CSV table of C-alpha atoms and ligand atoms in Angstrom, one decimal:
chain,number,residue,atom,x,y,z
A,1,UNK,CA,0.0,0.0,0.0
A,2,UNK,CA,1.6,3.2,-1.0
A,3,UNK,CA,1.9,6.2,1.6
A,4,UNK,CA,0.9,10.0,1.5
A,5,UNK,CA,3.0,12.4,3.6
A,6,UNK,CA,1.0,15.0,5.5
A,7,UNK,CA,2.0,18.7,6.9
A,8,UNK,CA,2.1,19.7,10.5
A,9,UNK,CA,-1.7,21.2,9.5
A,10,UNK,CA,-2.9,17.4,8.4
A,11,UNK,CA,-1.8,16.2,12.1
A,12,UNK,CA,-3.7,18.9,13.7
A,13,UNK,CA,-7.0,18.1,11.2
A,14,UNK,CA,-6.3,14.3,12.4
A,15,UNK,CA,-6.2,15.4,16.1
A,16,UNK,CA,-9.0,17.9,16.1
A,17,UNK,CA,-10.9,14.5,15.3
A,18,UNK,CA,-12.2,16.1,11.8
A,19,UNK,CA,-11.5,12.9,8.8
A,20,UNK,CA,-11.0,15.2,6.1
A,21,UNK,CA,-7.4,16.3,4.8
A,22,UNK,CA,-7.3,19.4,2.7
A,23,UNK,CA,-4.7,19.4,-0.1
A,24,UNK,CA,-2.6,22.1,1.2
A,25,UNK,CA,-1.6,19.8,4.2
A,26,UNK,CA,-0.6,17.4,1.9
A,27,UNK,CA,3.4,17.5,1.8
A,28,UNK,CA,3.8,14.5,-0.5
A,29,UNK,CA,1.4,12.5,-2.4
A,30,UNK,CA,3.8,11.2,-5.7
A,31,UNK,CA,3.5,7.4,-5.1
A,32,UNK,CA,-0.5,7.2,-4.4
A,33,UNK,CA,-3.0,5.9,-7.1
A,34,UNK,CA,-5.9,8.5,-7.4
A,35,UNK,CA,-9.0,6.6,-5.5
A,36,UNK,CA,-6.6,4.1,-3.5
A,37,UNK,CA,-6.7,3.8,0.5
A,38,UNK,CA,-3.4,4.9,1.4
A,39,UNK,CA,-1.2,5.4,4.5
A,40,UNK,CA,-1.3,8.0,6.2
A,41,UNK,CA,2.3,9.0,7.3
A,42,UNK,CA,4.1,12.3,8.8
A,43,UNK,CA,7.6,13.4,7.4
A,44,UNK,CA,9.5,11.3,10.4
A,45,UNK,CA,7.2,8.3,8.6
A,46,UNK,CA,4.9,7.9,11.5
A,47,UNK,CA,1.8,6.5,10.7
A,48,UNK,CA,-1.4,8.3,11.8
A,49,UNK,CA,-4.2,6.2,9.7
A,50,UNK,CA,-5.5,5.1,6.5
A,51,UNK,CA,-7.7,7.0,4.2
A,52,UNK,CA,-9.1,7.2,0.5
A,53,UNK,CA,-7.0,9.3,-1.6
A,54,UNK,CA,-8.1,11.5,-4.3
A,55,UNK,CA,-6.1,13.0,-6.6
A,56,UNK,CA,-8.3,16.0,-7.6
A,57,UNK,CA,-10.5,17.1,-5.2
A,58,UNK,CA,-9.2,19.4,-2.6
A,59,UNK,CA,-10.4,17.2,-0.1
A,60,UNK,CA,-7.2,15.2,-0.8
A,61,UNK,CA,-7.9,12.8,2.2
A,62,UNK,CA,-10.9,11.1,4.6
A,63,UNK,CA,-9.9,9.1,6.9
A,64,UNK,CA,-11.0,5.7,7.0
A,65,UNK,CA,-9.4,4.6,10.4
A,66,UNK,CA,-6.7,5.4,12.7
A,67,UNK,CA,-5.9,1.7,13.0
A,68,UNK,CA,-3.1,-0.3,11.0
A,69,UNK,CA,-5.1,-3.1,10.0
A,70,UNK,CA,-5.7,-3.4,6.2
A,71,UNK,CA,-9.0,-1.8,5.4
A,72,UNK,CA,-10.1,-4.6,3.2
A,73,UNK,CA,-13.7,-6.2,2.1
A,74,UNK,CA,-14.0,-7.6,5.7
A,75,UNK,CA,-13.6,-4.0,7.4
A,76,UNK,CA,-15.9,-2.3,5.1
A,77,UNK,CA,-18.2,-5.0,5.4
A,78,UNK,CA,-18.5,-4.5,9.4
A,79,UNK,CA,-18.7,-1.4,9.0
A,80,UNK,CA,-21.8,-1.7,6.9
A,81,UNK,CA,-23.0,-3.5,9.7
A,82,UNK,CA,-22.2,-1.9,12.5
A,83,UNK,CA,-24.1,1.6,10.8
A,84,UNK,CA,-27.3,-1.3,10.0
A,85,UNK,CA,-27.5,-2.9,13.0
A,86,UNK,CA,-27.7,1.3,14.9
A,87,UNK,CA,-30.8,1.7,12.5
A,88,UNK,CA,-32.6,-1.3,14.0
A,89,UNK,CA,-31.8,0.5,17.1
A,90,UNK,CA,-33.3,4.0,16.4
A,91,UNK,CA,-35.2,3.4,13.0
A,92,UNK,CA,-36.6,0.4,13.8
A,93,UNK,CA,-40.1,-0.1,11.7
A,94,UNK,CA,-39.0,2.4,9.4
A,95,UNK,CA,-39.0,0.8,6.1
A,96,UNK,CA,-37.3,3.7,4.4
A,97,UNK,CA,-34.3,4.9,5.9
A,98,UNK,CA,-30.3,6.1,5.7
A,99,UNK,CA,-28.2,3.1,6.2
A,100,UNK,CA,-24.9,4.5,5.7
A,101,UNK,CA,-24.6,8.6,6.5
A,102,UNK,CA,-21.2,8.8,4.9
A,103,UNK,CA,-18.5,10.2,7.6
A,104,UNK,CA,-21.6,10.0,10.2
A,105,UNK,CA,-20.8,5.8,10.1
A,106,UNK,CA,-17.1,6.1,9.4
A,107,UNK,CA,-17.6,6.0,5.8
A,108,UNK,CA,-16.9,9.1,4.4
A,109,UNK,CA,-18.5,9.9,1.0
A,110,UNK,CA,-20.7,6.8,0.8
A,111,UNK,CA,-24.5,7.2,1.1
A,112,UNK,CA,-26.4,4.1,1.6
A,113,UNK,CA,-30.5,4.8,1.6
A,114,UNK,CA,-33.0,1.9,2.0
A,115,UNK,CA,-36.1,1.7,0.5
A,116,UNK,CA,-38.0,-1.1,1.7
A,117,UNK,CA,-36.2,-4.3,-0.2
A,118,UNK,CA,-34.5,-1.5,-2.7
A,119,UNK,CA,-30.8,0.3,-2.0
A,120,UNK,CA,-29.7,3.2,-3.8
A,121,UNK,CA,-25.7,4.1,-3.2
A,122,UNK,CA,-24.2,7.2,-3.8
A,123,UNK,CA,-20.2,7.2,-3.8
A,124,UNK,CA,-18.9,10.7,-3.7
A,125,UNK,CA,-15.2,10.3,-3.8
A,126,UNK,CA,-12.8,8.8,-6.3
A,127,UNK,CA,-12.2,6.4,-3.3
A,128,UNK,CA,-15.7,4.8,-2.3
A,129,UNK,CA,-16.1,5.0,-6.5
A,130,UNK,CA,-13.4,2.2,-6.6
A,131,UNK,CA,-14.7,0.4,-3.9
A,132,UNK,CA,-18.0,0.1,-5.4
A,133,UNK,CA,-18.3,-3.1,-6.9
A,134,UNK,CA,-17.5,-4.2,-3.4
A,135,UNK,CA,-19.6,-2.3,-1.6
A,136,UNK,CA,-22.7,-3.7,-4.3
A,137,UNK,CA,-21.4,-7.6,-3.2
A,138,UNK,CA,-21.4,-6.5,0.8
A,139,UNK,CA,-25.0,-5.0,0.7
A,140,UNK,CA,-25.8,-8.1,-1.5
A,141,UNK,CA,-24.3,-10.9,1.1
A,142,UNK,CA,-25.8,-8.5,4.0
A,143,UNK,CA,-29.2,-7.7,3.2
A,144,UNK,CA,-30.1,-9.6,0.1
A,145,UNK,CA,-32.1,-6.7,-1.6
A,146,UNK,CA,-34.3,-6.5,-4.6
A,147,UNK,CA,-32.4,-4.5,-6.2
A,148,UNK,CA,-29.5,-1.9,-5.5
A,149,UNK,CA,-28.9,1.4,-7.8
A,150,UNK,CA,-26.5,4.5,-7.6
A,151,UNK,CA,-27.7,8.1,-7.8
A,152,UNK,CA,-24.5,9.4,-8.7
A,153,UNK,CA,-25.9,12.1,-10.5
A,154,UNK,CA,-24.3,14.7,-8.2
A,155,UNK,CA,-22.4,17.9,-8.9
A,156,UNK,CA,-20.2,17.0,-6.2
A,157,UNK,CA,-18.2,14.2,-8.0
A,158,UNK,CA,-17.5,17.0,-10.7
A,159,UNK,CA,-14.8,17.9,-7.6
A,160,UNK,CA,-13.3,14.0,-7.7
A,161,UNK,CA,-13.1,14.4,-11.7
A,162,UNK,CA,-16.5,11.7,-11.5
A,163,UNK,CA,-18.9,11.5,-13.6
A,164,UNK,CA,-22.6,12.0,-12.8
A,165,UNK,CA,-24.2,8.8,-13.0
A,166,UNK,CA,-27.5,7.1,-12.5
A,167,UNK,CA,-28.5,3.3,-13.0
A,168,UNK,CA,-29.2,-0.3,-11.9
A,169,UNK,CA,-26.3,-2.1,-10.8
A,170,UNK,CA,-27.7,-5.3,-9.1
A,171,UNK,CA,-30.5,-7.1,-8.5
A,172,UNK,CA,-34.5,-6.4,-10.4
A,173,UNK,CA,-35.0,-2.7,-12.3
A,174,UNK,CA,-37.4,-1.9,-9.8
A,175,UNK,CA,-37.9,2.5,-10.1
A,176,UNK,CA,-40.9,2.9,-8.1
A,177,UNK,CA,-41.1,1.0,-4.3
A,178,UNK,CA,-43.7,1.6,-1.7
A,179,UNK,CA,-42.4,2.1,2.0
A,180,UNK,CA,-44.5,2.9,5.1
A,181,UNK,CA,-43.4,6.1,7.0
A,182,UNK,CA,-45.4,7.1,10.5
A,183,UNK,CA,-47.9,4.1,9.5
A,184,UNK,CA,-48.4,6.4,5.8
A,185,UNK,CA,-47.5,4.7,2.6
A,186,UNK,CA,-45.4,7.2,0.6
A,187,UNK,CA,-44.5,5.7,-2.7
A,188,UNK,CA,-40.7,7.0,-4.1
A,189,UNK,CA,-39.5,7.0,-7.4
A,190,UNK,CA,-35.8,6.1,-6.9
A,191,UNK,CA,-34.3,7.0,-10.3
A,192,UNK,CA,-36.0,10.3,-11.0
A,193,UNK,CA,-37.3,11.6,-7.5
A,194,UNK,CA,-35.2,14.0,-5.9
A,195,UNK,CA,-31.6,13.0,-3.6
A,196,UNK,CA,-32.3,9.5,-3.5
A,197,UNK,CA,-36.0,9.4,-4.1
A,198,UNK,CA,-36.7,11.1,-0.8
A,199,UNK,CA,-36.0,13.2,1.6
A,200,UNK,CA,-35.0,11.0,4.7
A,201,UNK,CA,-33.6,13.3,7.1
A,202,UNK,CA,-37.0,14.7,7.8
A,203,UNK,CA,-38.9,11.5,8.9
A,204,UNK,CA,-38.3,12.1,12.8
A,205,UNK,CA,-39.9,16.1,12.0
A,206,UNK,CA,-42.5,14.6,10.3
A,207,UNK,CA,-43.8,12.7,12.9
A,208,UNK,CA,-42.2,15.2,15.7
A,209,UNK,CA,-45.2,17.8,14.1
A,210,UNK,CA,-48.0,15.2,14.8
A,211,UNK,CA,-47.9,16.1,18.1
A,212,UNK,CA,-49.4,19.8,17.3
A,213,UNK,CA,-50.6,19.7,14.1
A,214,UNK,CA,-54.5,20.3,13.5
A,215,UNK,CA,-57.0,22.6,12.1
A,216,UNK,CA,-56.1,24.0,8.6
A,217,UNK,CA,-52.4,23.1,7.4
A,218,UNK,CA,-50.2,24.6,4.7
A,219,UNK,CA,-47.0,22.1,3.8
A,220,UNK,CA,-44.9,24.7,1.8
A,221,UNK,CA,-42.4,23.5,-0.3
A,222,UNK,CA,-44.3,20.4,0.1
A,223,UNK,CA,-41.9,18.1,-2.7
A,224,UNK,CA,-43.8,14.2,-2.8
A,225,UNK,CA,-46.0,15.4,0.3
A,226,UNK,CA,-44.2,14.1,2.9
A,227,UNK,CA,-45.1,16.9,5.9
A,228,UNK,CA,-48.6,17.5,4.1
A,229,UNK,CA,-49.9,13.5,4.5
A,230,UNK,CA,-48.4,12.6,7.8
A,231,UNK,CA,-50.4,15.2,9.2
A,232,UNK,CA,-53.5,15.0,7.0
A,233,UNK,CA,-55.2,12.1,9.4
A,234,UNK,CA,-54.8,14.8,12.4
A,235,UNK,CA,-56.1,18.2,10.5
A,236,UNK,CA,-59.5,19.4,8.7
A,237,UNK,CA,-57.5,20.2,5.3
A,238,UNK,CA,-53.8,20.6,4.2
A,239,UNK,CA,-52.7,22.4,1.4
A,240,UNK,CA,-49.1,21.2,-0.1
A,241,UNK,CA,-47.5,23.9,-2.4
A,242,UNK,CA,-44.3,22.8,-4.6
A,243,UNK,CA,-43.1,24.5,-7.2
A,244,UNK,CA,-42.0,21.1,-9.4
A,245,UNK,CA,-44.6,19.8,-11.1
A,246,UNK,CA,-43.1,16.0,-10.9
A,247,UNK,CA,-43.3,16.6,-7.1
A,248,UNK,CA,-46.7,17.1,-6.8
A,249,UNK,CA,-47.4,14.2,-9.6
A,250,UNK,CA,-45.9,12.1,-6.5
A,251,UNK,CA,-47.9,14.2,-4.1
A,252,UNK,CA,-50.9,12.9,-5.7
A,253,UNK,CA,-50.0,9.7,-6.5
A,254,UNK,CA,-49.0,9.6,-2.7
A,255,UNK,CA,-52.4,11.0,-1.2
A,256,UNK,CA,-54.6,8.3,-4.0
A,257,UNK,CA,-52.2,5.6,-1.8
A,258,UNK,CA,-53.7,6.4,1.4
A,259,UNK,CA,-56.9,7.5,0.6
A,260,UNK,CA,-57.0,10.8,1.9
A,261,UNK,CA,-59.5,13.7,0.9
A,262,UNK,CA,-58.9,16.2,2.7
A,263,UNK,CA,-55.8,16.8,0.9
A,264,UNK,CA,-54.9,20.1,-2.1
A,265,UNK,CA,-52.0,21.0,-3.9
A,266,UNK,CA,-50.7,23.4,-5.5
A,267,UNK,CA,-47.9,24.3,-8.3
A,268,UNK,CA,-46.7,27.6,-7.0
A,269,UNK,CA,-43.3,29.4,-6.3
A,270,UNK,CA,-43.6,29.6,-2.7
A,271,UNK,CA,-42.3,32.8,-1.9
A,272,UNK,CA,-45.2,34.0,-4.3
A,273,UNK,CA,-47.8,32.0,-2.3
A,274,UNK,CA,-47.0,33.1,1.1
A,275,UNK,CA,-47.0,37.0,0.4
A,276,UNK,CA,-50.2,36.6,-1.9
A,277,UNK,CA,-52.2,34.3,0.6
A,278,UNK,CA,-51.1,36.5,3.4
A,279,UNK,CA,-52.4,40.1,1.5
A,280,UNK,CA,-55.2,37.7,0.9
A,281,UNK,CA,-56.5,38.0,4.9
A,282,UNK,CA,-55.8,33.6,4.8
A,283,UNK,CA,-55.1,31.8,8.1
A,284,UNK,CA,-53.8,28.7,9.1
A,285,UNK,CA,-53.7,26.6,12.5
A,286,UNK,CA,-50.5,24.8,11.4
A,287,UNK,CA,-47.4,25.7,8.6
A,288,UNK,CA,-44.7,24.0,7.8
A,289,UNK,CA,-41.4,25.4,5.7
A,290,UNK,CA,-39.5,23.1,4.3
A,291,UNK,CA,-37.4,25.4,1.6
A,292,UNK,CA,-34.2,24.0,-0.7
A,293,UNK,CA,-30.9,25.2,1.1
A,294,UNK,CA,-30.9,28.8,0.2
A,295,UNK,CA,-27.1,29.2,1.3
A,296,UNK,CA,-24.9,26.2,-0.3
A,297,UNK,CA,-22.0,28.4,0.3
A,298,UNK,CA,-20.9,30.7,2.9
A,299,UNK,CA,-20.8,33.6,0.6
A,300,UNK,CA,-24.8,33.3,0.5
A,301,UNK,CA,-25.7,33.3,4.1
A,302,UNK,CA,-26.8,37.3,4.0
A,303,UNK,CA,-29.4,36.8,1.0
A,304,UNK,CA,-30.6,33.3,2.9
A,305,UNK,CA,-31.7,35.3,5.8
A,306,UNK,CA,-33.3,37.2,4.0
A,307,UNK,CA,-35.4,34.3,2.8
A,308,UNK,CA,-35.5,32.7,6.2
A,309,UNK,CA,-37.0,35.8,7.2
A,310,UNK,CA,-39.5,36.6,4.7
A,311,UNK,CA,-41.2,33.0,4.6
A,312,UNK,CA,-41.0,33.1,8.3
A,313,UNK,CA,-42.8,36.5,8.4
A,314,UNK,CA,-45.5,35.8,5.8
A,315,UNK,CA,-46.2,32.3,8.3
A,316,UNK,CA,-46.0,33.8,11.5
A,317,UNK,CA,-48.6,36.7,10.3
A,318,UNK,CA,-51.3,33.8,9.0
A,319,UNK,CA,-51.1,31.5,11.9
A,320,UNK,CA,-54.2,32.1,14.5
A,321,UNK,CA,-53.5,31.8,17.6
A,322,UNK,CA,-52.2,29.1,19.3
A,323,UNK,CA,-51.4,27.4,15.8
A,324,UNK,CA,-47.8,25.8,15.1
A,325,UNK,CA,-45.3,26.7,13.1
A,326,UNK,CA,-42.8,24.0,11.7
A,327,UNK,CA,-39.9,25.7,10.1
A,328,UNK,CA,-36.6,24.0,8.8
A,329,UNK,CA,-33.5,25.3,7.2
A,330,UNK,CA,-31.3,22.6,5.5
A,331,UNK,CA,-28.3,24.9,4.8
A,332,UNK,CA,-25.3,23.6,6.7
A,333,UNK,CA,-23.9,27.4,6.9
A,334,UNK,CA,-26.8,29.0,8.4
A,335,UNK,CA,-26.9,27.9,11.9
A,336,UNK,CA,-29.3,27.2,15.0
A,337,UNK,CA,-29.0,30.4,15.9
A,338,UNK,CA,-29.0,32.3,13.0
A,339,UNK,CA,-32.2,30.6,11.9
A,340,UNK,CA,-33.6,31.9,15.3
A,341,UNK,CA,-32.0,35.1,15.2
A,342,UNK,CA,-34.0,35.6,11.5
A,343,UNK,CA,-38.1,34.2,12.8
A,344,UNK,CA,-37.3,36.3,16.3
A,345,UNK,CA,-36.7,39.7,13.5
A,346,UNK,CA,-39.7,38.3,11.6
A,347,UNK,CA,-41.7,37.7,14.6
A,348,UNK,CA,-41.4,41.5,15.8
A,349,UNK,CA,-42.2,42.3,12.1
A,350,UNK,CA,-45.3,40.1,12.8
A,351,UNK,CA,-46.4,41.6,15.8
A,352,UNK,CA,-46.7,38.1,17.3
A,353,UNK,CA,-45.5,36.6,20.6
A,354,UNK,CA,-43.4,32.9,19.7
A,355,UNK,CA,-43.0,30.6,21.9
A,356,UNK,CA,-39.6,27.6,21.2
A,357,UNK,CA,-41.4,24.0,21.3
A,358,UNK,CA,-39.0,22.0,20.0
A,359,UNK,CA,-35.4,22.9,18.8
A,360,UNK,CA,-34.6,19.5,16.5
A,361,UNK,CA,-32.4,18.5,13.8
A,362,UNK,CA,-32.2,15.9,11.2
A,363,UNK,CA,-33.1,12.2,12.1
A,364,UNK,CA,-30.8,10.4,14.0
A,365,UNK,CA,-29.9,7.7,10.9
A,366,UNK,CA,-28.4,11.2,9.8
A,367,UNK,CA,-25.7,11.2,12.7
A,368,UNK,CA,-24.0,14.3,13.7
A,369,UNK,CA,-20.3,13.9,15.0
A,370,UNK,CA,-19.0,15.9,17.5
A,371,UNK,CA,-15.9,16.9,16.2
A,372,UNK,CA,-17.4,17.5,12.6
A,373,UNK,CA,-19.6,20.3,11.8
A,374,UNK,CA,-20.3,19.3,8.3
A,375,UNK,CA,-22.4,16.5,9.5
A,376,UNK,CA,-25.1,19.1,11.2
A,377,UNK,CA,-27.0,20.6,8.4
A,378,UNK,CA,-31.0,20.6,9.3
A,379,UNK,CA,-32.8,22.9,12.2
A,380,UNK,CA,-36.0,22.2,12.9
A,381,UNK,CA,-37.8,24.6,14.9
A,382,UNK,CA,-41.4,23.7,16.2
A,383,UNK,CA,-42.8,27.6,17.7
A,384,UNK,CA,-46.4,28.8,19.1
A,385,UNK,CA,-47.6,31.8,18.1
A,386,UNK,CA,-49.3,32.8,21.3
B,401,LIG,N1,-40.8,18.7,3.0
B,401,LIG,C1,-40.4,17.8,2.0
B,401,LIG,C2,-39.0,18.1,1.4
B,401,LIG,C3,-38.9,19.5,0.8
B,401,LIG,S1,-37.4,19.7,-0.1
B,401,LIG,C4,-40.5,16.4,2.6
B,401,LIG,O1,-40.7,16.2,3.8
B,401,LIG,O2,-40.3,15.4,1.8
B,401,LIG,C5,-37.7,21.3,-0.8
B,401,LIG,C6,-38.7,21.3,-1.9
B,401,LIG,O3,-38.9,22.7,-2.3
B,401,LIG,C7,-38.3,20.6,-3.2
B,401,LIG,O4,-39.3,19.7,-3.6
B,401,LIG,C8,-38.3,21.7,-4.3
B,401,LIG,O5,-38.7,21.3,-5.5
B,401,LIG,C9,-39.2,22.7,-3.7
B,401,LIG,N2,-38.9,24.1,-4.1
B,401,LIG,C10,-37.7,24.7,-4.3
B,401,LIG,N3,-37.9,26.1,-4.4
B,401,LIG,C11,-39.2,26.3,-4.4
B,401,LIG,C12,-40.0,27.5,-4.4
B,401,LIG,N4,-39.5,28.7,-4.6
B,401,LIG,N5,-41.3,27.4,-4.3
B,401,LIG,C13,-41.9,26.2,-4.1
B,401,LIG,N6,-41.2,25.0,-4.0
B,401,LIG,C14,-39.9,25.1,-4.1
């Protein structure tokens, strides 16, 4: 196995607990095959770890282990298992759910998302790329799946020189599977749905908001329906408003699947929606805002609290009385506190008293590491507008 020397600033990464190993701290890479787990070594030859090398990214490293046992089939297949056998822990019943959370289950740049008896992988370095045919055979021997398929039609390979790619690679061509979420049958469409079909990292908010949602519900940026039908059972109506018009296909195609009729949608831009239903005199007992990341990098945070705001404002100022609001922000660089820093602004704006329910994040088989900041992206705030 060949070696890759790092700087004084690659130790420090290493023991600040963080996996990833920017370029600069690279002091000497010559010998290692682009995608190859390497050793990690310092310039006195001391080893520190293994990791998956890329050549191009500026990620250059991610750490794979600190231990100096060959990180072969066997290892990745434990740890495969180790991240399966947690969701049986804290997902348990949940037939759609994230296997493997990438550096969140000590394998970093590999998504593994279950859909009942179907897997779709994503592998986002040059690394987990090479590794997986491997990683096809472990989830194979593991699990025994109907089929397995890779959404790797992500911009972020474009940094590992990767291709975006989609398709089957084992098992039945099975697009379309049913799984059961909070006992409501949501059906995803794993080749052309959004991420991997769905958006997983919301199912513990979803059925955190059953606990307060009733009356008359608005789901904005409602994408396959996912907020807007776990609630339905609870409220009088719900209104799901998505700009895509393939989302709200599913929407429907979701709602027919459990039979519900008090259920609308609506093909709208949301931002639209909010500031005409609100000059409109309309109320609600329960919203939810579920926007796209507004900031995907740092340089955006100003304009995406600006968003944050207005939505939260046009919400806030609809709500009756005593009515929940369940509002999320999925961009990593906008914190907890920023978030709250924006609704508190729109809430003066509003001349409405908010009271802090819940302060959550994403669901745990999403698993935030201590020493990693990259790995907590979604705030979930459930308020009361008094
Ligand atoms: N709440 C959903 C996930 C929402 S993801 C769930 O629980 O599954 C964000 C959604 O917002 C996407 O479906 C995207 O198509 C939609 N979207 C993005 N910009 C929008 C806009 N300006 N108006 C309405 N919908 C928008």
């Amino acid at each position: 196995m060949s070696s890759v020397t790092i700087s004084k600033g690659g130790i420090e990464r290493i023991l600040s607990g963080h996996p990833w190993i920017y370029r600069a701290d690279v002091a000497d890479a010559a010998s290692a095959e682009p995608g190859s787990v390497v050793r990690v070594v310092d310039r006195r030859k001391r080893f520190w770890g293994q990791a998956l090398y890329s050549s191009k990214s500026q990620i250059a490293l991610r750490l794979l282990t600190r231990e100096n046992r060959p990180f072969d089939r066997a290892f990745l297949a434990e740890r495969i298992a180790a991240a399966a056998a947690f969701r049986e822990q804290i997902a348990e019943g949940a037939q759609a759910c994230r296997l493997v959370a990438s550096e969140g289950d000590l394998l970093p740049s590999l998504i593994v998302d279950r859909y009942a008896q179907c897997f779709v992988i994503q592998t986002l370095s040059q690394g987990m790329e090479k590794l997986k045919g491997t990683i096809v055979d472990i989830l194979q021997e593991q699990f025994s799946p109907l089929s397995i398929l890779e959404r790797n039609d992500v911009a972020v390979r474009a940094l590992e020189g990767l291709p975006e790619q989609k398709g089957f690679l084992a098992g039945e061509e099975i697009q379309e599977v049913v799984a059961e979420e909070n006992g409501v049958k949501f059906g995803f469409d794993l080749l052309g749905g959004q991420k991997t079909g769905g958006f997983l990292d919301q199912r513990e908010n979803r059925a955190a908001a059953r606990a307060y949602a009733r009356g008359r519900a608005l789901d904005a940026f409602c994408y396959a329906g996912g907020f807007a039908l776990t609630l339905a059972s609870l409220c009088e109506s719900v209104l799901g408003v998505e700009s895509s018009a393939e989302a709200l296909a599913l929407a429907r195609r979701n709602q027919e699947l459990n039979g519900f009729t008090n259920v609308e949608w609506k093909e709208a831009n949301c931002f639209d929606f909010l500031k005409t239903s609100d000059q409109a005199g309309e109320r609600f007992d329960t919203i939810v805002l579920d926007p796209p990341p507004f900031a995907r990098h740092r340089t955006n945070v100003e304009s995406a609290m600006r968003g944050y705001k207005e939505l939260n404002l046009r919400a806030l100022k609809m709500l009756n009385p005593g009515g929940t609001l369940v509002t999320c922000s999925c961009s990593f660089h906008v914190s907890e506190a920023d978030l709250l820093e924006a609704i508190a602004a729109a809430a003066l704006d509003a001349h409405r008293t908010v009271s802090v329910l819940e302060r959550r994040t994403q669901s745990r088989d999403h698993p935030i590491l201590l020493t990693v900041p990259e790995t907590h992206y979604l705030k979930c705030l459930i308020l009361r507008v008094l």
